[in-house]
Coordinates of N, CA, C and O in Angstrom, one line a residue:
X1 N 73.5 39.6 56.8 CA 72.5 39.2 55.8 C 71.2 39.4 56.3 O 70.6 38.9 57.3
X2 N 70.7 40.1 55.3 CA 68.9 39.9 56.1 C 68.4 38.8 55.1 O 68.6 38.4 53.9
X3 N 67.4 38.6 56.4 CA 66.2 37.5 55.5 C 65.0 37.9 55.2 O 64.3 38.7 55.8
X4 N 64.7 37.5 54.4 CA 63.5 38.1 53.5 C 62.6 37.4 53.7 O 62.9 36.2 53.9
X5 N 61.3 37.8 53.8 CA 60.3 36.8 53.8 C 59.7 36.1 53.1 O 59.2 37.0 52.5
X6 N 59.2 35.1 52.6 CA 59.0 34.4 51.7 C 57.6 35.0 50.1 O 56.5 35.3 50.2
X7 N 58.4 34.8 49.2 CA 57.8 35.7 48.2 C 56.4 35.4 47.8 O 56.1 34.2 47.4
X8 N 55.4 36.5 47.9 CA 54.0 36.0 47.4 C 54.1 35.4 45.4 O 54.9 35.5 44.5
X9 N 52.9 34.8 45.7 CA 52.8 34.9 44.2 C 52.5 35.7 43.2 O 51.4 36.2 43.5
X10 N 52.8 36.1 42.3 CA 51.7 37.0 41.7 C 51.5 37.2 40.4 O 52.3 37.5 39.6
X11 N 50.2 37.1 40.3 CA 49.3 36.5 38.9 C 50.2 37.5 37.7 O 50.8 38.6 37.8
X12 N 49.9 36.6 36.4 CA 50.8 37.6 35.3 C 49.3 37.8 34.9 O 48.3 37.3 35.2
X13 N 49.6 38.9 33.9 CA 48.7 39.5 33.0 C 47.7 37.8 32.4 O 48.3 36.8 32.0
X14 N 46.5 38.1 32.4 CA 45.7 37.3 31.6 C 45.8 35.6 32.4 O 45.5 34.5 31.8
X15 N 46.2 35.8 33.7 CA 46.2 34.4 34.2 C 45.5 34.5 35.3 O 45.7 35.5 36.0
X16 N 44.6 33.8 35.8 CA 44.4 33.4 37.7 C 45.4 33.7 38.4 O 46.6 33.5 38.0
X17 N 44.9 34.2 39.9 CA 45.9 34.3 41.0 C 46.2 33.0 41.3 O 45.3 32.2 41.4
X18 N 47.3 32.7 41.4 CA 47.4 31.4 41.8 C 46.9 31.2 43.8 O 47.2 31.7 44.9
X19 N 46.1 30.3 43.4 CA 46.0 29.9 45.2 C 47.1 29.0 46.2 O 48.3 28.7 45.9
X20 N 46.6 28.7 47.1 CA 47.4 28.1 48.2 C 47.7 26.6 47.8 O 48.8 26.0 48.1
X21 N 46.5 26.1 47.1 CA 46.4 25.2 46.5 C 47.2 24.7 45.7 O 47.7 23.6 45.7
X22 N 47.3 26.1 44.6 CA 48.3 25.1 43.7 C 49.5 25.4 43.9 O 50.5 24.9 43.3
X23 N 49.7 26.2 44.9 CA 51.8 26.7 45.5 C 51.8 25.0 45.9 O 52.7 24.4 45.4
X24 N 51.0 24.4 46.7 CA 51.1 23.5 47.5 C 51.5 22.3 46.7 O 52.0 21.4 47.3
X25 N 51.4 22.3 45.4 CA 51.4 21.0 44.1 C 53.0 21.2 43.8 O 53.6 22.3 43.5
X26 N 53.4 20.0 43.8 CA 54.6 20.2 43.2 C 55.1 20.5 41.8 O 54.3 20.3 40.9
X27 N 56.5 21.1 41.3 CA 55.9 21.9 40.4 C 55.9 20.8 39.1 O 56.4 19.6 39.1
X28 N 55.4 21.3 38.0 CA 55.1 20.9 36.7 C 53.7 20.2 36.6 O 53.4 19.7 35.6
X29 N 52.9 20.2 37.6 CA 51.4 19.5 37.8 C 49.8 20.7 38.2 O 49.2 21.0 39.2
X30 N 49.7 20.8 37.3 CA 48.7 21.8 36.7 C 47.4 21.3 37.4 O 47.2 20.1 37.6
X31 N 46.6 22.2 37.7 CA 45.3 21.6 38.3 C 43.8 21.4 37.3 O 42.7 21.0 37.5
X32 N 44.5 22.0 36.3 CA 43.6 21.7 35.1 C 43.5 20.8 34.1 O 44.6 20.1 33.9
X33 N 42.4 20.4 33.3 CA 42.7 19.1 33.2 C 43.5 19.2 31.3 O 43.4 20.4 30.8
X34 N 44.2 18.1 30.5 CA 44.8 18.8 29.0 C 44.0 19.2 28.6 O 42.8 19.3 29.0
X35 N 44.6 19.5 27.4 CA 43.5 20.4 26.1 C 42.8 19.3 25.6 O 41.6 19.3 25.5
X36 N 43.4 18.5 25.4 CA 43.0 17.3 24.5 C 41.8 16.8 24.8 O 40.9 16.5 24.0
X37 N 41.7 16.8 26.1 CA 40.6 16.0 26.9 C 39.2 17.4 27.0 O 38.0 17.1 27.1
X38 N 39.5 18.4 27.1 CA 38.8 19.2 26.8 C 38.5 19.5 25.6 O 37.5 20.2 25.4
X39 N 39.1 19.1 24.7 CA 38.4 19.2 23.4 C 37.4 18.5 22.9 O 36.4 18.8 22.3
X40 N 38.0 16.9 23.3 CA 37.1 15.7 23.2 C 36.3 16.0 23.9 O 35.2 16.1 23.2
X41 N 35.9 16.3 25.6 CA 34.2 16.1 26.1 C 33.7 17.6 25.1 O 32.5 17.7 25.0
X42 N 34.5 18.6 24.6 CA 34.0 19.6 23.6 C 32.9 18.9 22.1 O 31.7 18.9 21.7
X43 N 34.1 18.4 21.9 CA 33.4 17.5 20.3 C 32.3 16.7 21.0 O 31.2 16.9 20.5
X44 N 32.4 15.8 21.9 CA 31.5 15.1 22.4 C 29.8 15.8 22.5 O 28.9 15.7 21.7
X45 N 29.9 16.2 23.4 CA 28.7 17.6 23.2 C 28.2 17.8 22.7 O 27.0 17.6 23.0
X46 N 28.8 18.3 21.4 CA 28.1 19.0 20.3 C 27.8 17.9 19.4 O 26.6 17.9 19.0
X47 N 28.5 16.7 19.1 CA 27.7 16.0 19.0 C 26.5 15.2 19.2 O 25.7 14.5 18.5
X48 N 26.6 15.9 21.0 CA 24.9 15.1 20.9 C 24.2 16.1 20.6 O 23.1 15.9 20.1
X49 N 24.5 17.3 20.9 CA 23.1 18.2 20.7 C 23.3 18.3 19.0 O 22.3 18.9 18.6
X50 N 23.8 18.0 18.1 CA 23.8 18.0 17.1 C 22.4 16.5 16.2 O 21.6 16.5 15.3
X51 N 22.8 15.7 16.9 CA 21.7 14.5 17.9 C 20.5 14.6 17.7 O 19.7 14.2 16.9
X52 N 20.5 15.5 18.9 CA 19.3 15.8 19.3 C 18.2 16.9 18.0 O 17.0 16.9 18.1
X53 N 18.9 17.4 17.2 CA 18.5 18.5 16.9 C 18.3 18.0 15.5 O 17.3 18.4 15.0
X54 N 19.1 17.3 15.0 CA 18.8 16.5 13.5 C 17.9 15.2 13.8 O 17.4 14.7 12.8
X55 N 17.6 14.7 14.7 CA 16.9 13.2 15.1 C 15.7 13.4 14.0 O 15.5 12.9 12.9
X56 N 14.9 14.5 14.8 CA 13.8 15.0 14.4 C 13.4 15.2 12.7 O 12.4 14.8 12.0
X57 N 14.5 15.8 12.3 CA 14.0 16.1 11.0 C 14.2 15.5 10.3 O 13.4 15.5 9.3
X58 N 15.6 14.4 10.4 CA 16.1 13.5 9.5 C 14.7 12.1 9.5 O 14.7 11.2 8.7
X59 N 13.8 12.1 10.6 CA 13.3 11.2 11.1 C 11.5 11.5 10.2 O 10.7 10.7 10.0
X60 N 11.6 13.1 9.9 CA 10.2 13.5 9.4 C 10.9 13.1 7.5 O 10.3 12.4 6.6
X61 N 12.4 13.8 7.2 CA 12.5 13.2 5.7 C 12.6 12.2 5.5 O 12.6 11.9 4.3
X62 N 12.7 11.0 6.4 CA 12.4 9.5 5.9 C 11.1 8.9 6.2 O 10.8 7.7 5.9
X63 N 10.3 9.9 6.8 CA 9.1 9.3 6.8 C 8.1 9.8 5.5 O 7.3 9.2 4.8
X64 N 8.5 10.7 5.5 CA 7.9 11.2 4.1 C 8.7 10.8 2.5 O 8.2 11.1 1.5
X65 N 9.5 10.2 2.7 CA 10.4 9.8 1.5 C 9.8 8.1 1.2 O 9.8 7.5 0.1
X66 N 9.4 7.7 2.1 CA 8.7 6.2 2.1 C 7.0 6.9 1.9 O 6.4 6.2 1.2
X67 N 6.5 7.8 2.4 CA 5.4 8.0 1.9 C 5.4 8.3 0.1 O 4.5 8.0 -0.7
X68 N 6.2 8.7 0.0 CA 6.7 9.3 -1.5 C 6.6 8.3 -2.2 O 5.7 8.3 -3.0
X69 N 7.4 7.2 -2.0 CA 7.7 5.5 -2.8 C 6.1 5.2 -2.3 O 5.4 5.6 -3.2
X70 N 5.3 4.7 -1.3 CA 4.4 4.5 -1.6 C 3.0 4.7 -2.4 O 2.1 4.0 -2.9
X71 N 3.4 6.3 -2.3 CA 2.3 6.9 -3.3 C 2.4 6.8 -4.7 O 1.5 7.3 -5.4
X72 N 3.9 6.1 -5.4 CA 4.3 6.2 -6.3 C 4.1 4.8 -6.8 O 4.2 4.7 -8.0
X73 N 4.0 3.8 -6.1 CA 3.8 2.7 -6.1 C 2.1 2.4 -6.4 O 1.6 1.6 -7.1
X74 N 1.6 3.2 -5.6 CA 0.2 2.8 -5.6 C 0.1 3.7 -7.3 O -0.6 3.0 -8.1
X75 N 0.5 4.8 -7.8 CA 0.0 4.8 -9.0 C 0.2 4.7 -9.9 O -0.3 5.5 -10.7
X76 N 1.1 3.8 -10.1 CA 1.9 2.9 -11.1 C 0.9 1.5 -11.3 O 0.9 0.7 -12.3
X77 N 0.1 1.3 -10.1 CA -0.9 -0.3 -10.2 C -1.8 0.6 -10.4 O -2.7 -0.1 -10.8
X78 N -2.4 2.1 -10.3 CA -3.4 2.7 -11.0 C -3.4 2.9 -12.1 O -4.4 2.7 -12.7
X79 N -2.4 3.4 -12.8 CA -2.2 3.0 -14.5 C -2.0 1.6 -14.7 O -2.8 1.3 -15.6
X80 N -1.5 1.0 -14.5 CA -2.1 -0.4 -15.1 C -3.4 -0.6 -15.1 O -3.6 -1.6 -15.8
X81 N -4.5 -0.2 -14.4 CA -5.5 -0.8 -14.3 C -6.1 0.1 -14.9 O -7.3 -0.3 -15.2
X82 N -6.0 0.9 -15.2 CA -6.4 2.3 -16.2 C -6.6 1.2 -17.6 O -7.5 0.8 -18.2
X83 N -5.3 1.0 -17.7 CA -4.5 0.6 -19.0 C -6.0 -0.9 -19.4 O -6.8 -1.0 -20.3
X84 N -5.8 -1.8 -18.4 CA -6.6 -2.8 -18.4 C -8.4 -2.2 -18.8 O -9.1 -2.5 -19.8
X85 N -8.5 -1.7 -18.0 CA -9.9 -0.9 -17.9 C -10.6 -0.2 -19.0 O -11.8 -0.1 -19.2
X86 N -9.2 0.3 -20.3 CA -9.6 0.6 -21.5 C -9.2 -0.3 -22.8 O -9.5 0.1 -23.9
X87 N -8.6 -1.2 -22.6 CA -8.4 -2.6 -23.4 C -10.1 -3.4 -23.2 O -10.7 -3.8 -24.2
X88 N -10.7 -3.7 -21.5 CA -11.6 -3.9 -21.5 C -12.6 -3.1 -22.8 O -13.1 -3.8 -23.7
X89 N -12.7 -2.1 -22.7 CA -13.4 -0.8 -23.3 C -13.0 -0.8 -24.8 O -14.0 -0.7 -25.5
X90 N -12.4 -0.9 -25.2 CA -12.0 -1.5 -26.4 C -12.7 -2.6 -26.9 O -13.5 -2.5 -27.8
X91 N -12.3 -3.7 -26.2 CA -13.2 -5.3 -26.7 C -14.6 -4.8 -26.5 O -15.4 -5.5 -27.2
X92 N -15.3 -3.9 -25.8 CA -17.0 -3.5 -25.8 C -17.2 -2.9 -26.7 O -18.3 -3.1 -27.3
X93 N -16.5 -2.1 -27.2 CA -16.9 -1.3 -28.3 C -17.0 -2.0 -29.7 O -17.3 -1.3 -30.7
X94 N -16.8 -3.6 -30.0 CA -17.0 -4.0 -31.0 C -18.2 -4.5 -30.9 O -18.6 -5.1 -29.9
X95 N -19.0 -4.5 -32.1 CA -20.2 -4.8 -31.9 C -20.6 -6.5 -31.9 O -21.6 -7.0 -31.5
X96 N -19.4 -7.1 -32.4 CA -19.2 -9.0 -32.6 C -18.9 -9.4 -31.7 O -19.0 -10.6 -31.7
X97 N -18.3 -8.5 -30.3 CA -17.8 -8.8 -29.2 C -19.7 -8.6 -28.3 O -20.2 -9.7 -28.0
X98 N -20.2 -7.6 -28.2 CA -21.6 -7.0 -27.9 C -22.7 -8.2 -27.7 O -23.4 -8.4 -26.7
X99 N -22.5 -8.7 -28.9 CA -23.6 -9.9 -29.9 C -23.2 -11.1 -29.0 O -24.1 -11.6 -28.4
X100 N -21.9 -11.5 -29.1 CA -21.5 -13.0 -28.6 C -21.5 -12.5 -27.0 O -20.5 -13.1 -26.5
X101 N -21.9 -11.8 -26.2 CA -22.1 -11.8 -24.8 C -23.6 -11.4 -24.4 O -23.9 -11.3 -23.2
X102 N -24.5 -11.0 -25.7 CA -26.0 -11.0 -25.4 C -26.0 -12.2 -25.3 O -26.5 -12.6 -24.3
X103 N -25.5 -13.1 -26.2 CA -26.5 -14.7 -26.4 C -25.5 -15.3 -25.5 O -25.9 -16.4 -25.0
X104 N -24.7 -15.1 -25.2 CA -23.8 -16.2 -24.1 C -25.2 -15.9 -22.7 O -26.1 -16.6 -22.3
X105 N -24.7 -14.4 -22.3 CA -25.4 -14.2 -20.8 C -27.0 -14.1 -20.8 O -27.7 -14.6 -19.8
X106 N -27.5 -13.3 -21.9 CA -28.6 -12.7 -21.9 C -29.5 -14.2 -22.7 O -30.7 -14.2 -22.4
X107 N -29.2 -15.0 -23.4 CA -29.4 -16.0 -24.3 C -30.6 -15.4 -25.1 O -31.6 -16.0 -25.3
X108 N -30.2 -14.0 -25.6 CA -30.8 -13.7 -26.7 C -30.3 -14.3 -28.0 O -29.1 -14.6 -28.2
X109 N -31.2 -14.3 -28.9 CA -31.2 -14.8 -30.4 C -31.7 -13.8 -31.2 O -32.4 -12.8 -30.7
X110 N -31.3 -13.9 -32.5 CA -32.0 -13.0 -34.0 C -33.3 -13.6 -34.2 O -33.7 -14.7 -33.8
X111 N -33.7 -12.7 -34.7 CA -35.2 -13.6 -35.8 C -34.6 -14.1 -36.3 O -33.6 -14.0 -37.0
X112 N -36.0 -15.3 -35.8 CA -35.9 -16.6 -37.1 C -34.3 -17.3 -36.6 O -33.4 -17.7 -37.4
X113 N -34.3 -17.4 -35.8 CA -32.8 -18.5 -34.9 C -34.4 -18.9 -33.5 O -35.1 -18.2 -32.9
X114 N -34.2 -20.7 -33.7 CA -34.2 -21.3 -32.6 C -34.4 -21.6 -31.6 O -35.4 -22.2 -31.5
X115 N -33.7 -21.5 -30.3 CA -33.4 -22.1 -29.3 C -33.9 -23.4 -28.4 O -35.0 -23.5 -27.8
X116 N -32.7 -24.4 -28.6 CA -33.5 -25.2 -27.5 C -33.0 -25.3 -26.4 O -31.8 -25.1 -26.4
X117 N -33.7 -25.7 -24.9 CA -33.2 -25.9 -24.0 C -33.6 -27.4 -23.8 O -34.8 -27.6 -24.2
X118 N -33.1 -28.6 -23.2 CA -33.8 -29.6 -23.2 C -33.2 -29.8 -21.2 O -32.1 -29.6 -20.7
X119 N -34.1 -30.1 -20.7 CA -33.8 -30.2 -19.5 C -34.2 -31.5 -19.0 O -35.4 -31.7 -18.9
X120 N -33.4 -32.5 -18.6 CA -33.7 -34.0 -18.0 C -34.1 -34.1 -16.4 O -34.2 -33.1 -15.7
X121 N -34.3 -35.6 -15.8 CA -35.1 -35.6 -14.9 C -33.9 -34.9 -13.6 O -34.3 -34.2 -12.7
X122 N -32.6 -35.1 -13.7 CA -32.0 -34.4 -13.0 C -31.6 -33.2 -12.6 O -30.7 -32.8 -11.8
X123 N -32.3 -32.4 -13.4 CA -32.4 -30.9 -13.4 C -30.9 -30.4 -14.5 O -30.5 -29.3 -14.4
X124 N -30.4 -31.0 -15.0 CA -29.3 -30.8 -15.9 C -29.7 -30.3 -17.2 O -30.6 -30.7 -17.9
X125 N -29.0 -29.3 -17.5 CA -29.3 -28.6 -18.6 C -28.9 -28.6 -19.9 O -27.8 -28.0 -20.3
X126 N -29.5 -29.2 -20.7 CA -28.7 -29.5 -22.5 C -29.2 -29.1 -23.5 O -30.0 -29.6 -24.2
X127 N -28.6 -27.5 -23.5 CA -29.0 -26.5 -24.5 C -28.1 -26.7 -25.6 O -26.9 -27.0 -25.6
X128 N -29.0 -26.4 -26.9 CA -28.0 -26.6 -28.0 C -27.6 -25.6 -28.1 O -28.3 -24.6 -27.8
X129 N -26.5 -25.7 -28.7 CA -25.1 -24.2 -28.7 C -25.8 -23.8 -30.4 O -25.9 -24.5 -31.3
X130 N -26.2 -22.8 -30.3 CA -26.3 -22.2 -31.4 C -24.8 -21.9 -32.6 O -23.7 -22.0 -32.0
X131 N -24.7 -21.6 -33.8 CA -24.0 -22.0 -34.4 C -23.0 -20.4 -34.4 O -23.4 -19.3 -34.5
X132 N -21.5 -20.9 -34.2 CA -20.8 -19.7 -34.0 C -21.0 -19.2 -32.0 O -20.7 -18.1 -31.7
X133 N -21.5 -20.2 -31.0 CA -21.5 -19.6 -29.9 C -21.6 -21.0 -29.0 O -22.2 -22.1 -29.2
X134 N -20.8 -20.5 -28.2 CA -20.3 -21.3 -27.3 C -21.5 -22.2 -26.6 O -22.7 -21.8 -26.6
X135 N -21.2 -23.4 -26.0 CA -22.1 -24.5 -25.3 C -22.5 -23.6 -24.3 O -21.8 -22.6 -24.4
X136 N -23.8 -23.4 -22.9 CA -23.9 -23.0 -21.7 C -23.4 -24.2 -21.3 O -23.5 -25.3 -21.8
X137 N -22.5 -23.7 -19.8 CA -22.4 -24.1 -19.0 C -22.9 -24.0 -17.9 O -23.9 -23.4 -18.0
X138 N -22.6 -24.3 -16.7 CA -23.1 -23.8 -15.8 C -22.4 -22.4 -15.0 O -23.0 -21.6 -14.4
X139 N -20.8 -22.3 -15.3 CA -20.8 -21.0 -15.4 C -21.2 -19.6 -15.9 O -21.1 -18.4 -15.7
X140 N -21.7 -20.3 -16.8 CA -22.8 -19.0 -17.9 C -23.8 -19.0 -17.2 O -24.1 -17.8 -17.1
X141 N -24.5 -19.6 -16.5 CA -25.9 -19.7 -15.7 C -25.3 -18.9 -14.8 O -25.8 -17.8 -14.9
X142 N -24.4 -18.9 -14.0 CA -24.4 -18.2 -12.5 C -23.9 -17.2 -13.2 O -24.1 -16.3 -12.4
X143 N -23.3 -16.6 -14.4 CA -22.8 -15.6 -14.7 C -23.8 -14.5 -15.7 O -23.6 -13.5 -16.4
X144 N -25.1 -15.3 -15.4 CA -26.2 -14.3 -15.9 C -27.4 -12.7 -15.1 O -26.9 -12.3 -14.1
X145 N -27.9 -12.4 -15.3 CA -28.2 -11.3 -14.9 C -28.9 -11.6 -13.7 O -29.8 -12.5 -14.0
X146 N -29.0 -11.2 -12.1 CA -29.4 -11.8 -11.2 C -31.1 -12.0 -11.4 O -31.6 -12.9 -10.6
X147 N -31.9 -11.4 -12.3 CA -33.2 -11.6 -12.8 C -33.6 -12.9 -13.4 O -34.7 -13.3 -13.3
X148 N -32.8 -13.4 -14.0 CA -32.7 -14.3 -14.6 C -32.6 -15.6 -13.9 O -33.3 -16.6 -14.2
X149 N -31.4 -15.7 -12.5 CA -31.3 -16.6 -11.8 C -32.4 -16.6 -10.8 O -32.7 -17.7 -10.4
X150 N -33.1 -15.3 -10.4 CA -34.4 -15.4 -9.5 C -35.4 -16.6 -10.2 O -35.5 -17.7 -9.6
X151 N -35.9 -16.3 -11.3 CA -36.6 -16.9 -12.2 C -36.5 -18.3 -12.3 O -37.3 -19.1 -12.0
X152 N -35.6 -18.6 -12.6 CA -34.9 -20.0 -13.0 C -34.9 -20.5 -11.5 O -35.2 -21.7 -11.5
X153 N -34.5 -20.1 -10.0 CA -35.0 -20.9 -9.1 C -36.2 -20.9 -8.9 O -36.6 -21.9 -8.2
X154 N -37.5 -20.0 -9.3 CA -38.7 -20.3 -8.8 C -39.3 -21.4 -10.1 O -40.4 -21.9 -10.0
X155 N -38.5 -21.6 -10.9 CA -38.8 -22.9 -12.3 C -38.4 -23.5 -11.5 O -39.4 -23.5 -10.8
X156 N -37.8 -24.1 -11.0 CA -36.8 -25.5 -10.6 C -37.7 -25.4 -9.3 O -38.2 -26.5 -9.1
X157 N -38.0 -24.5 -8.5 CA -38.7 -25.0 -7.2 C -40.1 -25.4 -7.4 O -40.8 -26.1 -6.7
X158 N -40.7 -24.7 -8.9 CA -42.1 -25.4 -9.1 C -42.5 -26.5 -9.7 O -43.7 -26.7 -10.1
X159 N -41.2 -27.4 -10.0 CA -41.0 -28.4 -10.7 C -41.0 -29.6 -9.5 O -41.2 -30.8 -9.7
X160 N -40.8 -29.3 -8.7 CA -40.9 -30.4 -7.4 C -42.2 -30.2 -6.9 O -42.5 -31.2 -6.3
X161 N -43.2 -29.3 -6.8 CA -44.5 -29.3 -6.4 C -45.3 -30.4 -7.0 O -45.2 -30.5 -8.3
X162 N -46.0 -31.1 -6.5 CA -47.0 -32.2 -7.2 C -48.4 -31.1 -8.1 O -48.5 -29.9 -7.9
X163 N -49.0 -31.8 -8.9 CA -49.6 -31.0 -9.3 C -51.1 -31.3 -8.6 O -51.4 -32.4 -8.1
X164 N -52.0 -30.1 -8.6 CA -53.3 -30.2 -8.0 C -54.2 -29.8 -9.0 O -53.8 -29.3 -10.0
X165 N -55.7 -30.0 -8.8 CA -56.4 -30.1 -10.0 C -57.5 -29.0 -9.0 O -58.0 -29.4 -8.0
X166 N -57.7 -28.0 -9.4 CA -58.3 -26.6 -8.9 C -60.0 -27.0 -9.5 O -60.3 -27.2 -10.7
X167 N -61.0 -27.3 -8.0 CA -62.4 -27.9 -8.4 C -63.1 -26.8 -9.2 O -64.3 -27.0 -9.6

């Protein structure tokens, strides 16, 4: 009988040579690692670069989608105030509306009407309400034309001066 020498390995079509290494492994134990597990750090991966790559833009369409609702928001309280702003414009345009805020603010009168103002020692003001318009208050005073209020403090401050008799 002859003896033969011990048979090399040799690679099949479409595979690695096998090395020393893996003759050395006993058999059924592969030096590679499953599919399975290379699939998963596969999917894993691309996941993140998938990640990385949507972060960005999904992060510019929600910033601009909340700009969107704000801008939409703000002009929704610009038509209302539109809306308000020509209801105001409305009540000016009547001339009965016009009249009753000359004599409230401006304390203009018609010919041939009146006015009294009677003023006591405490500087308090008791104007008679002309007929069809409201009493003054003192909100009507602060709510008159700032001309008006100049005036009326340099009255009231020359009302506390003593008087002098010019030789």
């Amino acid at each position: 009988m002859s003896t033969r020498p011990p048979r090399r390995p040799t690679a099949r079509p479409g595979q690695p040579m096998p090395t020393r290494a893996a003759a050395s492994r006993p058999v059924g134990v592969s030096g590679r690692t499953p599919v399975h597990v290379r699939r998963l750090i596969t999917l894993a991966v691309l996941l993140v670069l998938m990640g990385v790559v949507v972060t960005p833009t999904l992060s510019g369409y929600l910033q601009q989608r909340a700009d969107i609702t704000a801008t939409e928001q703000q002009i929704e309280a610009e038509k209302k105030e539109i809306a308000a702003l020509e209801a105001e414009l409305q009540t000016w345009s009547d001339p009965a509306h016009v009249e009753q805020q000359a004599r409230e603010r401006l304390r203009y009168v018609k010919e041939g009407e009146t006015v009294f103002a009677v003023i006591d020692d405490t500087g308090t003001d008791y104007s008679e309400a002309l007929p069809g318009m409201a009493p003054v208050s003192e909100e009507t005073i602060e709510q008159s034309p700032w001309y008006g209020q100049v005036w009326e403090s340099v009255r009231i401050a020359n009302e506390g001066l003593p008087e002098t008799t010019t030789p």
